[in-house]
XYZ file of C-alpha atoms in Angstrom:
662
model
C 105.634 76.210 93.313
C 106.901 78.823 90.880
C 108.789 81.955 91.903
C 106.853 84.980 93.055
C 107.476 88.330 91.505
C 108.849 87.244 88.146
C 108.324 84.650 85.436
C 110.216 81.953 83.668
C 110.255 83.617 80.256
C 111.449 80.560 78.385
C 108.081 80.490 76.610
C 108.120 83.937 75.006
C 105.222 82.996 72.725
C 102.872 82.711 75.665
C 103.444 86.323 76.701
C 103.145 87.616 73.150
C 99.800 85.818 72.931
C 98.623 86.995 76.358
C 99.592 90.618 75.818
C 97.999 90.620 72.367
C 94.760 89.518 74.020
C 95.039 92.410 76.471
C 95.686 94.867 73.637
C 92.504 93.660 71.955
C 90.549 94.489 75.117
C 91.664 98.124 75.317
C 88.844 100.630 75.232
C 86.418 98.007 76.504
C 82.711 98.772 76.766
C 80.452 97.257 79.420
C 79.960 94.024 77.463
C 83.722 93.633 77.128
C 84.139 94.141 80.878
C 81.636 91.378 81.592
C 83.509 89.183 79.120
C 86.808 89.792 80.949
C 85.106 89.075 84.282
C 83.712 85.770 83.046
C 86.734 84.664 81.011
C 89.335 85.100 83.735
C 87.376 84.878 86.979
C 84.364 82.802 85.982
C 81.819 85.268 87.368
C 78.699 86.257 85.444
C 78.012 89.540 87.212
C 79.747 92.232 89.213
C 79.204 92.838 92.892
C 77.615 96.150 93.945
C 79.671 99.223 92.912
C 82.419 97.188 91.219
C 81.290 98.115 87.708
C 80.734 101.778 88.641
C 84.276 102.056 90.052
C 85.763 100.308 87.002
C 83.922 102.604 84.591
C 85.045 105.685 86.536
C 88.668 104.547 86.329
C 88.432 103.737 82.611
C 86.984 107.215 82.026
C 90.228 108.615 83.449
C 88.765 109.854 86.739
C 90.512 109.885 90.095
C 88.380 107.594 92.245
C 87.938 106.537 95.870
C 86.267 103.182 96.500
C 85.017 102.146 99.933
C 84.039 98.501 99.734
C 83.560 96.315 102.813
C 85.698 93.286 103.527
C 84.797 90.688 100.928
C 83.351 93.335 98.612
C 85.761 92.514 95.786
C 88.166 95.475 95.844
C 90.895 93.730 93.829
C 88.721 93.307 90.725
C 88.104 97.057 90.572
C 91.714 97.531 89.450
C 92.641 94.142 87.985
C 89.965 94.377 85.285
C 90.907 97.973 84.290
C 94.543 96.854 84.211
C 93.630 94.383 81.484
C 91.454 96.829 79.575
C 93.953 99.710 79.580
C 97.085 100.019 77.509
C 100.276 99.840 79.553
C 101.059 99.074 83.182
C 98.993 99.310 86.366
C 100.983 100.135 89.516
C 99.484 98.782 92.755
C 100.771 100.105 96.089
C 100.128 97.631 98.899
C 101.470 97.531 102.484
C 101.623 93.747 102.918
C 104.266 91.634 101.174
C 102.322 88.427 101.847
C 99.169 89.870 100.268
C 101.126 91.036 97.215
C 102.598 87.557 96.791
C 99.172 85.937 97.051
C 97.598 88.264 94.502
C 100.496 87.905 92.053
C 100.341 84.140 92.367
C 96.569 84.106 91.777
C 96.904 86.377 88.736
C 99.579 84.174 87.231
C 97.351 81.135 87.652
C 94.847 83.015 85.490
C 97.625 83.648 82.924
C 97.753 87.372 83.689
C 101.304 88.849 83.566
C 101.943 90.301 87.029
C 104.907 90.802 89.351
C 105.880 92.510 92.579
C 108.889 94.381 93.948
C 109.333 94.149 97.704
C 111.663 93.428 100.592
C 113.472 90.106 100.586
C 114.227 89.998 96.847
C 117.789 89.582 95.616
C 119.287 92.126 93.234
C 119.149 89.500 90.507
C 115.436 88.950 91.056
C 114.725 92.668 91.014
C 116.781 93.153 87.841
C 114.852 90.342 86.202
C 111.561 92.099 86.931
C 112.942 95.455 85.740
C 113.887 93.862 82.428
C 110.355 92.545 81.965
C 109.050 96.033 82.714
C 111.414 97.554 80.172
C 110.120 95.112 77.565
C 106.505 95.979 78.401
C 105.702 92.378 79.338
C 103.778 93.061 82.560
C 100.238 94.322 83.085
C 100.308 94.695 86.878
C 103.202 95.564 89.195
C 102.725 95.463 92.961
C 104.984 97.711 95.034
C 105.610 98.188 98.725
C 105.372 101.921 99.528
C 108.942 101.888 100.898
C 110.184 101.223 97.367
C 109.179 104.755 96.329
C 111.687 106.250 98.780
C 114.654 104.560 97.099
C 117.017 106.779 95.197
C 116.215 107.123 91.478
C 113.306 104.654 91.669
C 110.653 107.100 90.495
C 113.059 108.331 87.802
C 113.252 104.741 86.583
C 109.464 104.486 86.627
C 109.175 107.417 84.220
C 110.355 105.076 81.479
C 107.377 102.778 81.997
C 104.039 103.181 80.246
C 101.957 103.657 83.412
C 98.203 103.820 82.782
C 96.753 103.480 86.305
C 97.977 103.988 89.883
C 96.188 102.029 92.615
C 96.562 102.674 96.346
C 95.284 99.676 98.287
C 94.528 100.049 102.022
C 94.419 103.794 101.310
C 93.538 104.665 104.924
C 97.238 104.086 105.648
C 98.042 107.451 104.036
C 95.810 109.400 106.418
C 97.173 110.880 109.625
C 93.729 110.161 111.068
C 93.555 106.584 109.814
C 93.799 103.760 112.317
C 96.795 102.209 110.522
C 98.759 105.278 109.382
C 102.084 104.410 107.719
C 104.654 107.144 107.053
C 105.934 105.298 103.983
C 102.587 106.010 102.289
C 103.350 109.727 102.298
C 105.851 109.062 99.500
C 102.900 108.495 97.190
C 102.705 112.238 96.638
C 105.965 111.936 94.657
C 104.379 109.258 92.507
C 101.449 111.540 91.732
C 103.834 114.359 90.796
C 105.685 112.030 88.404
C 102.465 110.921 86.657
C 100.079 113.888 86.953
C 97.772 112.726 84.127
C 97.467 109.093 85.218
C 94.230 108.341 87.117
C 94.517 107.228 90.745
C 92.243 104.665 92.393
C 92.290 104.661 96.215
C 90.673 101.673 97.930
C 89.851 100.863 101.531
C 87.356 98.730 103.421
C 86.726 101.113 106.304
C 87.221 104.834 106.694
C 85.500 107.679 108.511
C 84.515 110.799 106.514
C 87.565 112.589 107.969
C 89.859 109.857 106.668
C 88.231 109.910 103.201
C 88.880 113.654 102.947
C 92.464 113.194 104.105
C 93.051 110.469 101.480
C 91.896 112.829 98.735
C 94.130 115.603 100.064
C 97.286 113.499 100.507
C 96.956 111.975 97.021
C 96.101 115.324 95.395
C 93.011 113.827 93.774
C 91.302 116.051 91.197
C 87.504 116.198 90.873
C 87.454 112.696 92.242
C 84.454 110.380 92.416
C 83.658 108.561 95.651
C 81.842 105.218 95.593
C 80.834 103.855 98.975
C 78.768 100.842 99.853
C 76.774 100.934 103.043
C 78.729 99.692 106.038
C 75.640 97.788 107.164
C 75.918 93.992 107.081
C 72.296 92.928 107.666
C 73.132 89.222 107.485
C 75.486 89.464 110.492
C 74.260 89.490 114.090
C 76.722 91.534 116.170
C 76.758 90.260 119.744
C 78.723 91.124 122.898
C 78.942 88.696 125.779
C 80.341 89.853 129.135
C 81.968 86.915 130.902
C 84.797 86.290 133.345
C 85.450 82.843 131.817
C 86.042 83.476 128.126
C 87.379 79.995 127.390
C 84.239 78.223 128.635
C 81.989 80.743 126.911
C 83.860 80.216 123.638
C 83.333 76.453 123.861
C 79.634 76.980 124.587
C 79.229 79.294 121.581
C 81.021 76.904 119.234
C 78.991 73.957 120.471
C 75.729 75.824 119.921
C 76.533 76.965 116.375
C 77.425 75.323 113.093
C 79.884 76.058 110.322
C 83.347 77.440 109.791
C 84.684 79.867 112.408
C 87.531 82.295 113.085
C 88.614 83.154 116.623
C 90.774 86.288 116.818
C 93.413 86.800 119.508
C 96.252 89.304 119.871
C 99.313 87.132 120.480
C 100.907 84.060 118.953
C 101.140 82.309 122.301
C 97.449 82.857 122.968
C 96.544 81.534 119.505
C 98.279 78.250 120.272
C 96.820 77.992 123.793
C 93.215 78.636 122.715
C 93.483 76.172 119.818
C 94.840 73.472 122.141
C 92.033 74.171 124.617
C 89.407 73.775 121.876
C 90.944 70.518 120.675
C 90.845 69.202 124.247
C 87.157 70.162 124.326
C 86.548 68.015 121.238
C 86.327 70.861 118.710
C 88.201 70.676 115.421
C 90.670 73.585 115.613
C 94.090 74.845 114.583
C 96.034 78.091 115.001
C 97.674 80.521 112.591
C 100.118 83.413 113.018
C 102.993 85.089 111.209
C 105.637 83.083 113.061
C 104.703 79.751 111.483
C 106.801 78.197 108.764
C 105.506 78.843 105.265
C 104.411 75.246 104.714
C 102.588 75.250 108.072
C 100.657 78.375 107.104
C 99.724 76.870 103.766
C 98.647 73.529 105.238
C 96.560 75.054 108.047
C 94.906 77.622 105.823
C 94.052 74.987 103.232
C 92.645 72.614 105.881
C 90.403 75.387 107.181
C 89.311 76.568 103.732
C 88.337 73.006 102.743
C 86.474 72.501 106.058
C 88.783 69.767 107.302
C 89.408 72.117 110.247
C 86.357 73.917 111.577
C 87.950 76.638 113.736
C 91.078 78.666 113.027
C 92.446 80.635 116.010
C 94.468 83.471 114.548
C 96.156 86.778 115.099
C 94.601 89.780 113.414
C 96.410 89.642 110.039
C 94.671 86.359 109.171
C 91.891 86.628 106.630
C 93.243 89.360 104.359
C 93.055 88.180 100.787
C 91.384 84.888 101.766
C 88.176 84.273 99.856
C 86.125 81.925 102.051
C 82.486 82.953 101.697
C 80.888 80.565 104.190
C 82.414 81.666 107.512
C 79.456 81.447 109.863
C 81.069 82.718 113.067
C 83.783 85.235 114.004
C 84.703 85.520 117.685
C 86.993 88.122 119.243
C 88.277 86.673 122.484
C 90.676 89.631 122.784
C 89.216 93.081 122.161
C 90.126 94.972 118.976
C 91.539 98.477 119.443
C 89.343 100.256 116.899
C 85.971 99.922 115.237
C 87.730 99.972 111.850
C 89.781 96.934 112.837
C 86.744 95.179 114.290
C 84.552 95.911 111.266
C 87.108 94.431 108.869
C 87.664 91.296 110.939
C 84.012 90.683 111.834
C 83.154 91.292 108.171
C 84.990 88.125 107.186
C 81.834 86.308 108.289
C 78.940 85.779 105.912
C 80.470 86.886 102.628
C 77.936 84.610 100.935
C 75.168 86.820 102.413
C 73.903 83.944 104.567
C 73.156 84.603 108.233
C 76.305 84.700 110.368
C 77.347 85.799 113.832
C 80.107 88.087 115.110
C 80.730 87.825 118.860
C 82.960 89.848 121.183
C 83.834 88.171 124.482
C 84.638 90.824 127.084
C 85.321 90.791 130.803
C 85.207 93.535 133.397
C 89.016 93.556 133.386
C 89.039 94.496 129.695
C 88.040 98.082 130.449
C 91.623 98.777 131.521
C 93.019 97.307 128.280
C 92.342 100.452 126.260
C 94.357 102.785 128.509
C 97.257 100.326 128.475
C 97.255 100.131 124.680
C 97.336 103.927 124.409
C 100.389 104.124 126.684
C 102.112 101.334 124.784
C 101.523 102.978 121.398
C 102.541 106.440 122.651
C 105.164 106.042 125.394
C 106.766 109.029 127.128
C 109.106 111.172 125.028
C 112.134 110.385 127.224
C 111.539 106.683 126.602
C 111.350 107.279 122.827
C 114.726 109.056 122.971
C 116.184 106.139 124.907
C 114.907 103.627 122.344
C 116.567 105.631 119.551
C 119.911 105.502 121.383
C 119.567 101.782 122.134
C 118.713 100.949 118.502
C 121.840 102.738 117.298
C 123.939 101.032 119.977
C 122.430 97.634 119.174
C 123.193 98.079 115.455
C 126.609 99.645 116.154
C 125.795 102.893 114.344
C 128.178 105.660 115.352
C 127.226 109.314 115.669
C 126.892 111.011 112.282
C 126.762 107.699 110.375
C 124.148 105.266 109.048
C 122.187 107.222 106.433
C 120.806 105.014 103.650
C 121.812 101.723 105.287
C 119.438 98.850 106.080
C 120.014 96.495 109.010
C 118.488 93.190 110.060
C 116.847 93.947 113.374
C 115.369 91.790 116.115
C 113.448 93.954 118.610
C 112.961 91.053 121.067
C 116.718 90.498 121.344
C 117.384 94.214 121.772
C 114.701 94.543 124.468
C 116.080 91.581 126.367
C 119.645 92.906 126.156
C 118.804 96.437 127.319
C 115.871 95.576 129.629
C 113.227 97.417 127.610
C 109.476 96.616 127.630
C 108.725 95.168 124.197
C 105.304 96.711 123.469
C 106.391 100.200 124.519
C 109.536 99.778 122.420
C 107.522 98.842 119.326
C 105.395 101.938 119.899
C 108.531 104.083 120.101
C 109.899 102.561 116.866
C 106.643 103.409 115.099
C 106.783 107.028 116.301
C 110.451 107.390 115.295
C 109.454 106.095 111.859
C 106.653 108.651 111.561
C 109.065 111.404 112.573
C 111.508 110.328 109.835
C 114.536 109.385 111.965
C 114.383 105.699 111.058
C 112.150 103.436 109.013
C 111.126 100.354 110.984
C 109.977 97.689 108.535
C 108.091 94.998 110.374
C 108.665 91.303 109.890
C 108.952 90.203 106.265
C 108.958 86.653 105.045
C 111.103 85.533 102.110
C 110.899 81.973 100.791
C 113.993 79.873 100.134
C 115.431 80.126 96.630
C 118.146 78.477 94.582
C 119.934 78.835 91.255
C 122.333 76.332 89.715
C 125.818 77.819 89.330
C 127.171 74.894 87.312
C 126.133 73.655 83.885
C 123.850 70.700 83.221
C 126.829 68.709 81.983
C 128.719 69.370 85.232
C 125.866 67.758 87.158
C 126.475 64.445 85.422
C 130.075 64.414 86.691
C 129.114 64.854 90.353
C 129.877 62.043 92.750
C 126.743 62.080 94.917
C 124.944 59.710 97.258
C 121.446 58.439 96.550
C 119.676 61.058 98.700
C 121.495 63.965 97.027
C 120.824 62.517 93.597
C 117.125 62.188 94.418
C 116.937 65.818 95.603
C 118.666 67.093 92.435
C 116.255 65.210 90.208
C 113.255 66.477 92.216
C 114.475 70.060 91.886
C 114.888 69.872 88.120
C 111.505 68.172 87.641
C 109.636 70.616 89.882
C 111.187 74.013 89.165
C 111.908 75.221 85.610
C 114.481 77.938 84.949
C 116.959 76.930 87.681
C 119.963 77.440 85.398
C 118.837 80.939 84.366
C 117.983 82.706 87.638
C 116.881 82.278 91.232
C 113.693 80.273 91.745
C 111.679 80.070 94.962
C 111.459 76.561 96.398
C 109.771 74.779 99.282
C 111.985 72.321 101.160
C 108.954 70.536 102.634
C 107.534 69.827 99.164
C 110.901 68.513 97.990
C 111.232 66.347 101.109
C 107.782 64.863 100.502
C 108.638 63.997 96.891
C 111.947 62.413 97.947
C 110.607 60.602 101.044
C 113.053 62.568 103.201
C 112.774 64.914 106.158
C 112.931 68.708 105.529
C 116.110 68.906 107.644
C 117.734 66.325 105.359
C 116.891 68.441 102.293
C 118.297 71.520 104.021
C 121.600 69.768 104.782
C 121.871 68.467 101.223
C 121.307 71.934 99.745
C 123.895 73.444 102.090
C 126.379 70.751 101.023
C 125.707 71.447 97.327
C 126.235 75.149 97.964
C 129.621 74.426 99.515
C 130.525 72.392 96.424
C 129.568 75.407 94.244
C 126.908 73.336 92.496
C 124.168 75.834 93.301
C 123.478 79.055 95.145
C 121.055 78.459 97.992
C 119.438 81.252 100.005
C 117.430 79.724 102.883
C 114.170 81.240 103.962
C 114.554 84.342 106.068
C 112.090 86.064 108.335
C 113.224 89.273 109.980
C 112.314 92.918 110.548
C 114.570 95.675 109.230
C 115.725 99.110 110.304
C 116.422 101.560 107.491
C 118.282 104.693 108.572
C 116.457 107.631 107.025
C 119.201 109.998 108.225
C 122.535 109.827 110.004
C 122.521 109.140 113.722
C 122.205 112.254 115.852
C 122.081 112.934 119.602
C 118.721 111.828 120.971
C 118.297 115.189 122.707
C 117.903 116.703 119.212
C 114.953 114.462 118.325
C 111.840 116.515 117.725
C 108.373 115.033 117.579
C 106.023 117.399 115.716
C 102.501 117.757 117.044
C 101.012 115.911 114.055
C 103.352 112.977 114.734
C 102.833 112.589 118.476
C 100.244 114.746 120.257
C 97.588 114.818 117.525
C 98.024 111.142 116.747
C 97.807 110.232 120.427
C 94.550 112.154 120.766
C 93.126 110.523 117.625
C 93.986 107.055 118.950
C 92.444 107.897 122.326
C 89.190 108.779 120.563
C 89.192 105.538 118.538
C 89.899 103.476 121.663
C 87.061 105.236 123.496
C 84.678 104.528 120.590
C 85.597 100.811 120.707
C 85.246 100.738 124.502
C 81.779 102.319 124.295
C 80.738 99.897 121.556
C 81.556 96.952 123.824
C 80.478 98.148 127.260
C 77.607 100.557 126.499
C 74.366 98.645 125.922
C 72.056 101.657 125.878
C 71.343 101.549 122.128
C 71.650 99.364 119.032
C 75.293 98.416 118.453
C 74.995 98.454 114.672
C 73.441 101.940 114.661
C 76.364 103.236 116.730
C 78.918 101.558 114.472
C 77.304 103.015 111.348
C 77.234 106.487 112.923
C 80.976 106.174 113.588
C 81.522 105.665 109.844
C 79.322 108.647 108.996
C 76.214 106.682 108.031
C 72.737 107.030 109.480
C 70.832 103.861 110.318
C 67.122 104.167 109.444
C 66.174 101.921 112.348
C 67.748 99.622 114.971
C 69.132 96.447 113.428
C 66.915 94.111 115.461
C 69.677 91.449 115.522
C 72.383 92.649 117.902
C 72.259 91.582 121.540
C 70.999 95.022 122.631
C 68.062 94.907 120.211
C 67.241 91.329 121.149
C 67.216 92.147 124.858
C 64.884 95.100 124.267
C 62.201 92.898 122.742
C 59.681 91.726 125.366
C 59.688 87.956 125.401
C 56.721 86.035 126.855
C 57.513 83.591 129.657
C 58.537 80.094 128.700
C 55.489 77.833 128.211
C 56.334 74.111 128.625
C 53.139 72.979 126.881
C 53.860 75.193 123.878
C 57.413 73.872 123.810
C 56.183 70.256 123.815
C 53.886 70.993 120.882
C 56.739 72.631 118.949
C 58.948 69.625 119.710
C 56.286 67.306 118.292
C 56.280 69.466 115.145
C 60.044 69.099 114.852
C 59.862 65.328 115.138
C 56.975 65.254 112.699
C 59.180 66.788 110.012
C 61.887 64.120 110.248
C 61.934 60.409 109.624
C 60.887 58.054 112.436
C 63.658 57.078 114.864
C 65.868 59.903 113.543
C 67.924 61.825 116.087
C 67.259 65.564 116.427
C 70.144 67.957 117.075
C 69.305 70.028 120.175
C 71.170 72.969 118.596
C 68.534 73.172 115.856
C 65.904 73.951 118.509
C 67.785 76.578 120.537
C 67.508 79.452 117.976
C 63.715 79.353 118.342
C 64.085 80.162 122.074
C 67.045 82.617 122.187
C 66.124 84.001 125.629
C 65.119 80.702 127.231
C 68.187 78.492 126.800
C 68.149 77.312 130.417
C 64.406 76.586 130.310
C 64.795 74.561 127.103
C 67.597 72.466 128.603
C 65.582 71.892 131.781
C 62.480 70.850 129.799
C 64.449 68.340 127.724
C 65.920 66.826 130.894
C 62.403 66.590 132.380
C 61.034 64.798 129.319
C 63.992 62.396 129.359
C 63.451 61.565 133.034
C 59.814 60.778 132.259
C 60.754 58.496 129.342
C 59.430 60.858 126.672
C 62.850 61.489 125.106
C 66.234 59.822 124.923
C 69.367 62.033 125.161
C 72.601 61.002 123.439
C 75.173 63.773 123.644
C 73.779 66.741 121.680
C 71.031 64.640 120.085
C 67.571 63.609 121.259
C 65.216 60.981 119.927
C 61.577 60.356 120.689
C 60.609 57.243 122.658
C-alpha cells in the first residue's frame, strides 16, 4: 500500500510523461472526451447527463449537477481536470472518501493528492512542493482547510482551473447535512472569481438548489438534473413488531447481494451475528473497525464471498458495486434525502432491485426523540460549552486557534451528560462559530527511516526484527525520504507474525532511533474558533437554531409520513418532495401493489403453473420455491399451504427451500 495524499517522486520521468499527456488533451472536443473516458476508465459511453455537465464546465460555466447515487458524479470533474490546463480543486467533507478517490486515481496513473486532518507537517509540505512544481492535476481538500490562516493566500500561487464542491447540499442552511465549514467556500470563490465552479449532489430539494447557487455566488449557472425516479427499484414498507424475524424472511425469499442499514455500531454487530446464526452469509461494517478489517469485509462483500453487509449509514459512499439487489433499513432514516441516497445503492446496474423499510408502531416516537437530540435546550448547550472547556482545560479568554484531541464519550461519562444530546449541542456550537467540532478522523500508521541504509547493516537485531525490516523495504519505496503509510497487518502476514508483534518491533526500532513510527490514530478534534468566553454570552442566531430546528422538524415529518401513510404511491410522494411530478403511480411500491385487485388463489391454476415450471427444467431437477413466490406476491401463505398439501399427497418432495416432482 502506497501513501495517500502524496507520491514517491523518485521516478520524475513518469510525471513528466503523464503531465505531457494531459497537456495534449487540453481543449478537448467530444471525441477527445470519449477517448479519455475509455483510456483511463475503460468505458465506451457516458451515463446520462455526464457529458452535458462536462461540456458545460469546459465551456467555463458555473454548473450544478444533481445526479442520483451511482450516477457517476466523480467523472464529471475528473475528466475536465484532465482536459483543462492547471489544477482542479475538489472540496469534499469525508476524509475516507478523499483517500479512496485519490488512491483510485493514482492506480489509473493520474496525479492526485489530498490535504486533510491527520497529516503530518512533513506530509503536507511534500504535497505543497508538488503543487508549487505544477505536478498535480487534482487536489482534494477538506472544507476546514480553507479556514486556516494564509491558506487561500497560498492557493493564489497555484494555477487553478476548476473548483468542485462535492456533496454541495452541505453548504445550504436548508440541506439535511449542513456543515458550517462549507460556508468558507465563499472566500475561495472571491479568490478565484473567473474560475468555473461545479457543485454536485445526489439529492436536493429546489430550495436547497437555490441556496447552493446563492452561497457559492454562481453566475448564470446551468443546472443539470436527472429524474429522481428509480423505476428498477421497488420501494416497500413492512410494518412489523419483530424486525429480526422479518429481515430473515426477506433475505430468505430474495437473491443477491444485500445491505442492511442500522444506526449504531453495536446494532450492526448484533444483527450480523443474528443473521449468521440463521444461516445467512453476513458481516458488519462501521467506522470503529480497524482499517484492515474494513478493507477485508468490504472486499469480501464486493466479491460476493459475503452476501449481506450490516452497516451504519456512511457505508456505501464511493463504493461501486452495481449488483446490489436488496437494501433494507431496519432502523428508520431521519430524512428522505438520506433514505434516497442509501436505498439508491441498490440496482445501479438497472436490474430490478428492492428497497425495504422495516418499521414498528414504536418507531413513530423516534422522530420526536431525534429532533430533541439534535436541538437540545439552550441551557443544555451552554452547559456543554462549559464542560468542553473544562474537559480540555481551556481557561477563560484563552484557546483561540488551538486544536485538541477530543473524546465526547469520555467527557459525557465524566460529567454525566447524555451522549446524543451532547453531540447535538456540539454541532450547534460549531454552526454558531464558537468551536469547530471535527468528527472522527482516521489516519493510517506511517513510518520514515531516520538512519541511513548503511546504519541498518550495523544493527544487532533478532530474526523477527530483521524480517520486518526487510518486509518494509521491499513493500514501501521512499522510506528514507519521507513518511510512508503502512499497514501492520499486511507486514505481519508477509513475516508470518502477529500484528501485535509487528507493533512492538516498530516501537522498539523507534526507541533505537532507527525510524520514526506514528501509529494509526482515530479521534475527533475540537478546534477553538475563538477564545473561551462565559457561556451566558453565547448567542444562537435564529438561522442557527430556531430556523434549523423547524427545517429538521419538517424533514422528519416528511420521512414519518412516507413510512406510515399508505394513502398514495410512495414513489410519487418522494418525487414530489424533491420537486418532481410523477406522471403516474409507480405500480411497484407496496401501496400500489395493495391497490391492485387480486383474484382469489386458485389451487388448480397453481398446479398447472407448477407443471409448467417443472416442464422447463431437466427431469429430477430441484426447483427453488423462491422462484415461484414472485408470481403470487399476495398469496404467499396459500402457496406454502398448497406445496405442503401436494407433498402430503406424494405429488412433491420438499428438501429445505427446494421441491422436486415425484
